[in-house]
Short mmCIF file of C-alpha atoms in Angstrom, two decimals:
data_model
loop_
_atom_site.label_atom_id
_atom_site.label_comp_id
_atom_site.label_asym_id
_atom_site.label_seq_id
_atom_site.Cartn_x
_atom_site.Cartn_y
_atom_site.Cartn_z
CA MET A 1 0.00 0.00 0.00
CA ARG A 2 2.92 2.32 0.75
CA ILE A 3 4.30 1.97 -2.78
CA ILE A 4 0.96 2.68 -4.44
CA ILE A 5 0.48 5.88 -2.47
CA LEU A 6 4.02 6.85 -3.17
CA ILE A 7 3.91 6.47 -6.93
CA PHE A 8 0.75 8.55 -7.29
CA ILE A 9 2.39 11.27 -5.19
CA VAL A 10 5.35 10.97 -7.52
CA PHE A 11 3.17 11.34 -10.59
CA SER A 12 1.50 14.53 -9.35
CA GLY A 13 4.75 15.89 -8.01
CA PHE A 14 6.70 15.90 -11.22
CA GLN A 15 4.07 18.10 -12.80
CA THR A 16 4.04 20.76 -10.06
CA GLN A 17 7.74 21.16 -9.14
CA ALA A 18 10.53 22.76 -11.10
CA LEU A 19 12.98 19.85 -11.36
CA HIS A 20 16.68 19.93 -12.19
CA LEU A 21 17.63 16.26 -11.76
CA PRO A 22 19.25 14.49 -14.75
CA VAL A 23 16.77 12.93 -17.20
CA PRO A 24 17.49 9.27 -18.09
CA VAL A 25 17.83 8.38 -21.76
CA PHE A 26 16.52 5.09 -23.20
CA LYS A 27 19.10 3.09 -25.16
CA HIS A 28 17.41 -0.21 -26.00
CA ILE A 29 14.05 -2.01 -25.88
CA SER A 30 13.11 -5.54 -26.92
CA VAL A 31 10.39 -8.12 -26.39
CA GLU A 32 11.72 -11.40 -25.04
CA GLU A 33 9.79 -14.63 -25.48
CA TYR A 34 10.56 -17.21 -22.82
CA PRO A 35 9.09 -18.37 -20.55
CA GLU A 36 6.53 -15.76 -21.58
CA GLN A 37 6.67 -12.55 -23.52
CA LYS A 38 8.18 -9.74 -21.44
CA VAL A 39 9.74 -6.38 -22.25
CA PHE A 40 13.42 -5.70 -21.56
CA ILE A 41 14.37 -1.99 -21.28
CA GLU A 42 17.81 -0.41 -20.97
CA TRP A 43 18.74 3.24 -20.30
CA ILE A 44 21.57 5.48 -19.09
CA CYS A 45 21.62 8.50 -16.76
CA PRO A 46 23.93 11.48 -17.45
CA ASP A 47 24.85 11.87 -13.75
CA THR A 48 24.01 9.21 -11.17
CA SER A 49 25.66 11.13 -8.32
CA LEU A 50 22.60 13.37 -7.97
CA ILE A 51 19.92 10.65 -7.82
CA ASP A 52 18.72 7.77 -5.68
CA GLY A 53 16.80 5.79 -8.32
CA TYR A 54 14.24 5.83 -11.10
CA ILE A 55 10.48 5.80 -11.64
CA LEU A 56 9.35 3.87 -14.72
CA TYR A 57 6.02 4.83 -16.30
CA ARG A 58 3.88 2.87 -18.75
CA THR A 59 0.76 3.27 -20.86
CA VAL A 60 -1.21 1.20 -23.33
CA TYR A 61 -0.06 2.45 -26.69
CA ASP A 62 -1.45 2.19 -30.23
CA GLN A 63 -0.43 5.45 -31.89
CA SER A 64 2.70 7.42 -32.65
CA SER A 65 2.47 9.86 -29.71
CA VAL A 66 0.82 9.74 -26.32
CA ALA A 67 0.36 12.59 -23.82
CA ASP A 68 2.40 12.50 -20.63
CA SER A 69 -0.79 12.37 -18.58
CA ALA A 70 -1.56 8.94 -20.05
CA PHE A 71 1.52 7.39 -18.44
CA MET A 72 1.08 5.80 -15.02
CA PRO A 73 3.87 4.73 -12.64
CA LEU A 74 4.87 1.10 -13.17
CA ALA A 75 7.80 0.60 -10.79
CA GLU A 76 10.12 2.43 -8.38
CA ILE A 77 13.74 1.35 -8.86
CA ASN A 78 15.71 2.19 -5.72
CA LYS A 79 19.16 1.68 -7.24
CA LYS A 80 20.77 4.45 -9.21
CA ASN A 81 23.34 2.15 -10.79
CA THR A 82 20.67 -0.22 -12.15
CA CYS A 83 19.82 0.80 -15.71
CA THR A 84 17.72 -2.15 -16.87
CA PHE A 85 14.21 -3.33 -16.15
CA THR A 86 12.19 -6.34 -17.32
CA ASP A 87 8.42 -5.84 -17.50
CA LEU A 88 7.10 -9.27 -16.63
CA SER A 89 3.49 -8.11 -16.73
CA PHE A 90 3.55 -7.51 -20.48
CA ILE A 91 1.04 -10.30 -21.15
CA ASN A 92 -0.80 -10.59 -17.85
CA GLN A 93 -1.84 -6.94 -17.74
CA ASN A 94 -2.50 -6.58 -21.45
CA PRO A 95 -5.21 -9.05 -22.52
CA ASN A 96 -5.76 -7.22 -25.82
CA ILE A 97 -2.17 -7.77 -26.84
CA GLY A 98 -3.24 -8.26 -30.45
CA LEU A 99 -4.63 -4.73 -30.62
CA HIS A 100 -2.42 -2.64 -28.31
CA HIS A 101 0.96 -2.71 -26.73
CA TYR A 102 2.94 -0.71 -24.17
CA ALA A 103 5.03 2.44 -24.31
CA TYR A 104 7.35 3.63 -21.54
CA LYS A 105 8.82 6.82 -20.04
CA ILE A 106 11.31 7.14 -17.19
CA ALA A 107 12.33 9.78 -14.64
CA SER A 108 15.04 9.92 -11.95
CA PHE A 109 14.31 10.84 -8.34
CA LYS A 110 16.13 12.14 -5.27
CA ARG A 111 14.87 11.30 -1.80
CA SER A 112 15.19 13.66 1.15
CA GLY A 113 13.56 12.08 4.18
CA THR A 114 9.94 11.60 3.16
CA GLU A 115 10.20 14.16 0.37
CA TYR A 116 10.96 13.32 -3.27
CA GLU A 117 12.27 15.38 -6.13
CA TYR A 118 11.83 14.14 -9.72
CA SER A 119 13.37 14.85 -13.04
CA GLU A 120 11.40 15.56 -16.14
CA LEU A 121 10.00 12.56 -17.99
CA SER A 122 12.16 11.09 -20.70
CA GLN A 123 11.13 10.66 -24.30
CA THR A 124 8.75 7.81 -25.08
CA ILE A 125 10.03 4.38 -25.99
CA ALA A 126 8.07 1.42 -27.31
CA PRO A 127 9.17 -1.89 -28.86
CA PHE A 128 8.39 -3.16 -32.30
CA PHE A 129 4.99 -4.75 -32.20
CA ILE A 130 3.22 -7.24 -34.51
CA LYS A 131 -0.38 -6.03 -34.37
CA LYS A 132 -2.42 -8.20 -36.70
CA LEU A 133 -2.32 -11.19 -39.05
CA THR A 134 -5.03 -11.40 -41.71
CA LEU A 135 -5.72 -14.15 -44.21
CA GLN A 136 -6.76 -12.75 -47.56
CA ASN A 137 -7.16 -13.62 -51.25
CA CYS A 138 -8.92 -16.89 -50.51
CA ASN A 139 -6.50 -17.87 -47.76
CA SER A 140 -3.53 -17.80 -50.16
CA GLU A 141 -1.85 -14.77 -48.54
CA ILE A 142 -1.21 -13.35 -45.08
CA LEU A 143 -1.13 -9.62 -44.39
CA ILE A 144 1.25 -8.80 -41.49
CA GLU A 145 0.79 -5.42 -39.82
CA TRP A 146 3.14 -3.94 -37.23
CA SER A 147 4.26 -0.72 -35.56
CA ASN A 148 7.87 0.31 -35.53
CA ALA A 149 9.98 0.92 -32.44
CA ILE A 150 9.57 4.39 -30.93
CA GLY A 151 12.38 6.36 -29.27
CA ALA A 152 15.21 4.12 -30.47
CA ALA A 153 17.45 4.27 -33.53
CA TYR A 154 17.47 0.91 -35.24
CA GLN A 155 19.26 -0.71 -38.15
CA LYS A 156 19.03 -3.92 -40.19
CA MET A 157 15.30 -4.34 -39.73
CA GLN A 158 13.88 -7.72 -40.80
CA LEU A 159 10.66 -9.66 -40.60
CA LYS A 160 11.27 -13.17 -39.31
CA ILE A 161 8.90 -15.88 -40.56
CA MET A 162 8.92 -19.12 -38.57
CA THR A 163 7.41 -22.29 -40.06
CA ILE A 164 7.34 -25.86 -38.82
CA SER A 165 10.64 -26.73 -40.41
CA LYS A 166 12.48 -23.54 -41.29
CA ASP A 167 12.93 -19.82 -40.56
CA TYR A 168 12.86 -17.11 -43.22
CA TYR A 169 13.89 -13.44 -43.11
CA ILE A 170 12.45 -10.57 -45.16
CA SER A 171 14.14 -7.18 -45.22
CA ALA A 172 12.03 -4.22 -44.12
CA SER A 173 12.65 -0.48 -43.98
CA GLU A 174 11.86 2.15 -41.37
CA SER A 175 8.85 3.36 -43.37
CA ASP A 176 7.24 -0.08 -43.62
CA ARG A 177 4.24 -0.86 -41.46
CA GLN A 178 2.95 -3.96 -43.22
CA THR A 179 3.76 -6.58 -45.78
CA THR A 180 1.97 -9.43 -47.53
CA ILE A 181 3.41 -12.88 -48.07
CA LYS A 182 2.13 -15.74 -50.21
CA ILE A 183 1.68 -18.81 -48.06
CA ASN A 184 2.78 -21.27 -50.70
CA ASP A 185 6.13 -19.50 -51.04
CA TYR A 186 7.20 -20.88 -47.68
CA GLU A 187 8.23 -24.47 -47.61
CA GLY A 188 6.99 -26.38 -44.59
CA SER A 189 4.42 -23.75 -43.70
CA GLN A 190 1.74 -26.38 -43.43
CA THR A 191 1.26 -28.70 -40.49
CA GLU A 192 0.79 -32.45 -40.88
CA SER A 193 -2.73 -31.69 -42.08
CA ALA A 194 -2.82 -29.86 -45.40
CA ASP A 195 -6.01 -28.18 -44.25
CA SER A 196 -4.32 -25.91 -41.73
CA ILE A 197 -1.67 -23.21 -41.56
CA LYS A 198 0.87 -22.49 -38.85
CA LEU A 199 3.11 -19.48 -39.36
CA CYS A 200 4.70 -17.28 -36.69
CA PHE A 201 6.11 -13.78 -37.17
CA LYS A 202 8.23 -11.22 -35.36
CA ILE A 203 10.28 -8.12 -36.20
CA MET A 204 14.05 -8.16 -35.69
CA ALA A 205 16.32 -5.10 -35.70
CA GLU A 206 19.58 -3.89 -34.28
CA ILE A 207 19.36 -1.13 -31.66
CA ASN A 208 22.61 0.29 -30.30
CA GLY A 209 24.53 -2.79 -31.36
CA LYS A 210 22.07 -5.27 -29.81
CA ASN A 211 19.40 -7.38 -31.42
CA SER A 212 15.91 -6.23 -30.59
CA PHE A 213 12.74 -8.20 -31.15
CA SER A 214 9.03 -7.57 -31.33
CA ASN A 215 6.39 -9.76 -29.78
CA GLN A 216 5.73 -13.02 -31.62
CA LEU A 217 2.32 -13.54 -33.21
CA CYS A 218 1.27 -16.84 -34.79
CA LEU A 219 -1.46 -17.83 -37.17
CA LEU A 220 -2.88 -21.30 -36.64
CA GLU A 221 -6.22 -21.91 -38.25
CA ALA A 222 -7.98 -23.91 -40.92
CA ARG A 223 -6.74 -23.23 -44.37
CA SER A 224 -9.93 -24.47 -45.98
CA GLU A 225 -13.39 -23.98 -44.52
CA GLN A 226 -15.66 -26.96 -44.24
CA THR A 227 -19.41 -27.29 -44.23
CA ASN A 228 -21.45 -30.28 -43.18
CA ILE A 229 -24.65 -30.51 -45.23
CA ALA A 230 -27.64 -32.37 -43.83
CA ILE A 231 -30.70 -33.41 -45.83
CA ASP A 232 -33.99 -32.91 -43.99
CA SER A 233 -36.27 -34.37 -46.66
CA VAL A 234 -36.48 -35.26 -50.33
CA ILE A 235 -40.07 -35.07 -51.50
CA VAL A 236 -41.45 -35.78 -54.96
CA ASN A 237 -44.29 -33.31 -55.32
CA GLY A 238 -46.06 -33.71 -58.62
CA SER A 239 -43.59 -32.93 -61.40
CA ASN A 240 -40.95 -31.52 -59.02
CA THR A 241 -38.47 -32.88 -56.54
CA GLU A 242 -38.17 -30.74 -53.41
CA ILE A 243 -34.88 -31.06 -51.53
CA HIS A 244 -35.01 -29.54 -48.05
CA PHE A 245 -31.58 -29.22 -46.44
CA ASN A 246 -29.60 -27.38 -43.81
CA ALA A 247 -25.99 -26.81 -42.92
CA VAL A 248 -24.11 -27.60 -39.72
CA LEU A 249 -21.28 -25.06 -39.81
CA GLU A 250 -19.77 -22.00 -38.22
CA ASN A 251 -19.70 -19.80 -41.32
CA LEU A 252 -22.31 -19.80 -44.04
CA PRO A 253 -21.07 -20.43 -47.57
CA ALA A 254 -21.41 -17.73 -50.21
CA PHE A 255 -23.92 -19.86 -52.11
CA TRP A 256 -25.09 -23.42 -52.81
CA LEU A 257 -24.47 -25.07 -56.15
CA PHE A 258 -26.87 -27.78 -57.34
CA GLN A 259 -25.91 -30.21 -60.06
CA THR A 260 -28.55 -32.35 -61.76
CA PHE A 261 -27.63 -35.64 -63.36
CA GLU A 262 -29.86 -37.71 -65.64
CA ASN A 263 -28.79 -41.26 -66.43
CA ASN A 264 -25.47 -40.39 -64.77
CA ARG A 265 -24.87 -37.41 -67.07
CA LEU A 266 -24.62 -33.81 -65.82
CA VAL A 267 -27.45 -31.91 -67.47
CA HIS A 268 -27.98 -28.79 -65.36
CA THR A 269 -26.26 -26.57 -62.79
CA ASP A 270 -28.09 -24.10 -60.59
CA SER A 271 -27.26 -21.97 -57.57
CA LEU A 272 -29.04 -20.77 -54.44
CA GLY A 273 -28.22 -18.02 -51.98
CA SER A 274 -26.57 -19.10 -48.74
CA ALA A 275 -29.74 -18.45 -46.72
CA GLU A 276 -31.97 -20.62 -48.91
CA LYS A 277 -32.68 -24.15 -47.73
CA LEU A 278 -35.04 -25.52 -50.40
CA TYR A 279 -34.22 -26.54 -53.94
CA LYS A 280 -36.82 -27.58 -56.52
CA ALA A 281 -35.92 -29.59 -59.59
CA PRO A 282 -38.04 -31.18 -62.35
CA PHE A 283 -38.91 -34.81 -61.72
CA ASN A 284 -38.92 -37.48 -64.40
CA ALA A 285 -38.59 -41.01 -63.05
CA ALA A 286 -37.58 -42.37 -66.45
CA GLN A 287 -34.42 -40.21 -66.44
CA GLU A 288 -33.23 -41.67 -63.10
CA PRO A 289 -32.38 -38.19 -61.75
CA LYS A 290 -29.64 -37.55 -59.25
CA TYR A 291 -28.66 -34.34 -57.51
CA GLN A 292 -25.58 -33.10 -55.70
CA ILE A 293 -25.31 -30.15 -53.31
CA LEU A 294 -22.06 -28.20 -53.18
CA ALA A 295 -21.30 -25.43 -50.66
CA ILE A 296 -19.16 -22.71 -52.27
CA ASN A 297 -17.19 -20.03 -50.43
CA PRO A 298 -16.71 -16.44 -51.68
CA CYS A 299 -13.58 -17.58 -53.51
CA LYS A 300 -15.71 -20.07 -55.46
CA GLN A 301 -14.03 -22.98 -53.75
CA ILE A 302 -15.94 -26.09 -52.69
CA ILE A 303 -16.06 -26.18 -48.89
CA GLY A 304 -18.62 -28.96 -48.53
CA GLN A 305 -20.61 -31.41 -50.57
CA TYR A 306 -23.29 -34.04 -50.12
CA ALA A 307 -23.37 -37.47 -51.70
CA TYR A 308 -25.57 -37.96 -54.74
CA ILE A 309 -29.26 -37.71 -53.87
CA SER A 310 -32.03 -39.32 -55.88
CA PRO A 311 -35.72 -39.14 -55.15
CA LEU A 312 -37.43 -42.23 -53.85
CA VAL A 313 -39.47 -43.62 -56.75
CA ILE A 314 -42.23 -46.22 -57.06
CA LYS A 315 -43.56 -47.44 -60.37
CA GLU A 316 -45.77 -50.30 -61.50
CA THR A 317 -43.64 -53.04 -62.97
CA ARG A 318 -45.81 -56.12 -63.33
CA GLN A 319 -49.41 -57.15 -63.39
CA LEU A 320 -50.07 -60.79 -62.71
CA LEU A 321 -52.59 -61.67 -65.40
CA PHE A 322 -55.99 -62.68 -64.11
CA GLU A 323 -54.83 -62.57 -60.54
CA ASN A 324 -56.06 -59.82 -58.34
CA THR A 325 -52.49 -58.70 -57.61
CA PHE A 326 -50.05 -56.17 -58.96
CA GLU A 327 -46.53 -55.24 -57.95
CA MET A 328 -44.69 -51.94 -57.68
CA ALA A 329 -40.92 -51.50 -57.73
CA THR A 330 -39.09 -49.26 -55.25
CA SER A 331 -36.09 -47.38 -56.59
CA LYS A 332 -32.96 -47.58 -54.41
CA LEU A 333 -31.02 -44.86 -56.17
CA PHE A 334 -31.45 -42.37 -53.32
CA SER A 335 -28.69 -41.59 -50.86
CA ALA A 336 -29.44 -43.04 -47.44
CA THR A 337 -26.29 -44.06 -45.58
CA GLU A 338 -27.99 -44.54 -42.24
CA ASN A 339 -28.52 -48.16 -41.20
CA VAL A 340 -31.82 -47.77 -39.39
CA GLN A 341 -34.76 -47.14 -41.71
CA LYS A 342 -38.51 -47.44 -41.70
CA THR A 343 -40.44 -47.58 -44.96
CA THR A 344 -44.22 -47.37 -45.24
CA LEU A 345 -46.49 -47.91 -48.22
CA TYR A 346 -49.55 -45.65 -48.19
CA ALA A 347 -52.60 -46.02 -50.42
CA ALA A 348 -55.91 -44.32 -51.04
CA GLY A 349 -58.74 -44.55 -53.52
CA LEU A 350 -58.37 -42.18 -56.45
CA SER A 351 -61.34 -40.18 -55.25
CA SER A 352 -60.26 -40.19 -51.60
CA PRO A 353 -57.91 -37.57 -50.11
CA ASN A 354 -56.92 -39.78 -47.18
CA PHE A 355 -54.01 -42.18 -47.47
CA GLU A 356 -53.85 -45.23 -45.23
CA ASP A 357 -50.87 -47.22 -44.10
CA ILE A 358 -50.86 -50.54 -45.98
CA GLU A 359 -47.55 -51.91 -44.75
CA THR A 360 -44.56 -50.72 -42.70
CA LEU A 361 -41.16 -52.41 -42.90
CA ASN A 362 -37.79 -51.76 -41.32
CA TYR A 363 -36.00 -52.22 -44.62
CA ILE A 364 -36.49 -51.10 -48.22
CA PRO A 365 -38.19 -53.83 -50.28
CA ASP A 366 -37.62 -54.38 -53.96
CA TYR A 367 -41.34 -54.69 -54.56
CA TRP A 368 -44.55 -53.71 -52.88
CA GLN A 369 -47.62 -55.87 -53.50
CA ASP A 370 -51.32 -55.12 -53.09
CA ASN A 371 -53.85 -57.97 -53.19
CA ASN A 372 -57.01 -55.94 -52.69
CA ILE A 373 -58.80 -56.35 -56.01
CA GLU A 374 -61.49 -53.73 -55.48
CA ALA A 375 -59.15 -51.04 -54.32
CA ALA A 376 -56.32 -52.07 -56.62
CA ALA A 377 -58.33 -51.38 -59.73
CA ALA A 378 -58.30 -47.65 -58.98
CA LYS A 379 -55.81 -46.51 -56.36
CA LYS A 380 -52.99 -44.10 -55.63
CA TYR A 381 -49.84 -44.93 -53.68
CA PHE A 382 -46.69 -43.39 -52.26
CA VAL A 383 -43.80 -44.69 -50.18
CA LYS A 384 -42.22 -42.83 -47.28
CA LEU A 385 -38.76 -43.64 -45.99
CA GLU A 386 -37.60 -42.35 -42.61
CA THR A 387 -34.02 -42.66 -41.41
CA TYR A 388 -32.88 -42.47 -37.82
CA ASN A 389 -29.64 -41.70 -36.10
CA GLN A 390 -28.29 -44.85 -34.48
CA ALA A 391 -26.37 -42.89 -31.87
CA ASN A 392 -29.40 -41.25 -30.28
CA GLY A 393 -32.36 -42.80 -32.08
CA GLY A 394 -33.59 -39.41 -33.22
CA PHE A 395 -35.30 -38.71 -36.51
CA GLN A 396 -32.87 -37.76 -39.24
CA THR A 397 -34.13 -37.71 -42.83
CA SER A 398 -37.37 -38.31 -44.71
CA TYR A 399 -37.76 -39.41 -48.32
CA GLN A 400 -41.23 -39.32 -49.85
CA SER A 401 -41.79 -40.89 -53.26
CA ASN A 402 -43.90 -39.83 -56.16
CA ILE A 403 -47.62 -40.64 -56.07
CA LEU A 404 -48.41 -43.57 -58.33
CA ASN A 405 -51.92 -43.43 -59.75
CA LEU A 406 -52.84 -46.96 -60.66
CA TYR A 407 -55.74 -47.27 -63.04
CA LYS A 408 -56.48 -50.67 -64.59
CA GLU A 409 -58.75 -51.64 -67.44
CA THR A 410 -61.06 -54.48 -66.58
CA LYS A 411 -60.27 -57.77 -68.30
CA ILE A 412 -62.79 -60.60 -68.40
CA GLU A 413 -62.64 -64.09 -69.94
CA ILE A 414 -65.75 -66.27 -70.34
CA PRO A 415 -65.59 -69.82 -71.74
CA ASN A 416 -68.02 -70.79 -74.50
CA ALA A 417 -68.16 -74.47 -73.44
CA ILE A 418 -67.28 -76.95 -70.71
CA TYR A 419 -66.64 -80.70 -71.01
CA LEU A 420 -67.92 -82.74 -68.10
CA LEU A 421 -65.71 -85.74 -68.87
CA SER A 422 -62.51 -83.77 -69.47
CA PRO A 423 -59.37 -85.09 -67.81
CA ILE A 424 -58.56 -81.47 -66.92
CA GLU A 425 -60.43 -80.55 -63.78
CA THR A 426 -60.89 -76.86 -64.61
CA ASP A 427 -62.52 -77.71 -67.95
CA LYS A 428 -65.36 -79.54 -66.15
CA TYR A 429 -66.73 -76.28 -64.67
CA PHE A 430 -68.12 -73.07 -66.02
CA GLN A 431 -66.09 -70.30 -64.41
CA ILE A 432 -64.77 -66.95 -65.51
CA LYS A 433 -61.74 -64.79 -64.95
CA CYS A 434 -62.26 -61.09 -64.23
CA VAL A 435 -59.37 -58.79 -63.31
CA PHE A 436 -60.08 -55.38 -61.80
CA CYS A 437 -63.83 -55.87 -61.58
CA SER A 438 -64.96 -53.76 -58.68
CA SER A 439 -68.32 -55.60 -58.42
CA PHE A 440 -69.72 -58.74 -60.06
CA THR A 441 -72.91 -60.87 -60.34
CA ILE A 442 -73.84 -63.83 -62.57
CA GLU A 443 -77.03 -65.72 -63.26
CA ILE A 444 -77.29 -68.93 -65.36
CA PHE A 445 -80.44 -70.04 -67.20
CA ASP A 446 -81.44 -73.19 -69.07
CA ILE A 447 -82.83 -73.15 -72.59
CA LYS A 448 -86.33 -72.57 -71.25
CA GLY A 449 -85.24 -69.43 -69.35
CA ILE A 450 -85.40 -71.03 -65.92
CA SER A 451 -82.82 -69.62 -63.53
CA LEU A 452 -80.46 -72.37 -62.35
CA PHE A 453 -77.72 -70.46 -60.51
CA ASN A 454 -76.70 -66.98 -59.32
CA SER A 455 -73.71 -65.62 -57.38
CA ASP A 456 -71.78 -62.45 -56.61
CA ASP A 457 -68.58 -64.39 -55.91
CA ILE A 458 -66.10 -63.97 -58.70
CA GLN A 459 -64.47 -67.23 -57.65
CA PHE A 460 -67.59 -69.31 -58.37
CA LYS A 461 -67.58 -72.47 -60.49
CA TRP A 462 -70.67 -74.21 -61.87
CA GLN A 463 -71.75 -77.33 -63.65
CA PRO A 464 -75.26 -78.75 -64.20
CA SER A 465 -76.61 -80.73 -61.26
CA ASN A 466 -78.33 -83.14 -63.66
CA SER A 467 -75.88 -84.09 -66.37
CA LYS A 468 -78.10 -86.66 -68.12
CA GLN A 469 -78.86 -85.39 -71.56
CA THR A 470 -80.60 -86.82 -74.64
CA THR A 471 -77.96 -85.30 -76.88
CA ASP A 472 -74.19 -84.91 -76.64
CA TYR A 473 -74.48 -81.34 -75.50
CA ALA A 474 -76.87 -78.87 -73.87
CA VAL A 475 -77.20 -75.10 -74.27
CA TYR A 476 -77.22 -72.69 -71.28
CA TYR A 477 -77.32 -68.92 -71.00
CA TYR A 478 -75.64 -66.47 -68.67
CA LEU A 479 -76.21 -62.90 -67.61
CA ILE A 480 -73.19 -61.10 -66.07
CA LYS A 481 -73.12 -57.61 -64.59
CA TYR A 482 -69.91 -55.94 -63.38
CA LYS A 483 -68.34 -52.53 -62.69
CA ASN A 484 -65.05 -51.49 -64.17
CA THR A 485 -62.42 -49.34 -62.42
CA LYS A 486 -64.25 -46.18 -63.45
CA GLY A 487 -67.42 -47.40 -61.76
CA LEU A 488 -69.28 -47.97 -65.02
CA VAL A 489 -71.72 -50.93 -65.06
CA TYR A 490 -71.50 -53.41 -67.91
CA THR A 491 -73.84 -56.28 -68.81
CA LEU A 492 -72.77 -59.37 -70.75
CA LYS A 493 -75.14 -62.11 -71.90
CA ASP A 494 -74.55 -65.07 -74.17
CA ARG A 495 -74.77 -68.81 -74.31
CA PHE A 496 -72.35 -71.63 -73.61
CA LEU A 497 -72.42 -75.38 -74.27
CA VAL A 498 -72.04 -78.23 -71.85
CA PHE A 499 -70.63 -81.40 -73.43
CA GLN A 500 -70.68 -84.81 -71.79
#
């Protein structure tokens, strides 16, 4: 507490008294590195016989001249023959070292009991100081900015560049305050990873026959930015594919580049602003479209990309003739690297807005199959794929396919005869085949017009209950009514023969 009070008394005193003590003169200043950056200062005094010691003053300094009132006492040196001081607080008391540094003044004092007399303040002195390192021109160059030493005559000024494997020296003149270097000009400037840069800089000069150094400032950061692109959903919406995406990154790219491939051939390139997160592209399943998202930085360099994306596609591939079944193929061209998936087939009637879940699987099938004859004749379908993160089980990505409108023409086959003694079992019965009939009835009459049989079961089979005939064959008639997939009612009537 005594020292603090004393130095403030000193500060006010030198302004109010007429002082005639010798004024110290700075000879040398340098920033030393180890174990931490500290400032070494050296001075001389014209006549030490008249003094008892020195008061060293300091201020934060970022310009060529600073008023005396800005300097505050740093230390009282109670030895007149000591003409050096090391400022160990250079880093600890200057957290903004990258923006400012210190300047110093010094005065001598004479003690008489509890009274002090002080000399005038010396001229200002400040070390060389590396202020700022800036990557520019797409991270191919570094701009180094510094301030020159103040209050000291210096010679042989150089900029020292330190890399992983080698040191380089660039000559500089007194008027220089900055220089730009090309990173690739310096062998070994990269670390083990080619994606990062490590370069350190400091100013070297000779002051009064001694080497003087600035602080050391290093650049260690990514040489190339990277962007992680995540797909939220890929939805086929009518004639368009909608790709919803986001980016997991610190800095947004300048823009997104979308490439469209058809049958593995690049056919279109488009771009979106960095803030946009939806891309729409024409959809044509026959072209087997694929898309790729590229994140581009302001230097038009690729800083991130996503694997090829294709929409999830379903299409009818096979109708099983005269069976009430059809199959749909599921395209597996889309990009889904996650191992946990859930796929669901949804269906609805063509006139219904509500889709229902037909089947849910935990894998992606090659084919979906629907055995519902009435609904299958006129129906619309889509498949939804959901992927999940195995690490936390959370939802990750959704793919929604095109809507497949399935509309089938009704096909019906009616035999014109049956043979009761045929060795082929199916030839002994009158039965029909009707595919995509949404409703069906049949009635059978004998030659006199008497009704012998009726049914609304399309799987019926019939033969006469009394097969005794006076001739080799008998004539029967049928009346069939059915609806096709459009809901239109048709009536068929004709005759058929029964042989025995």
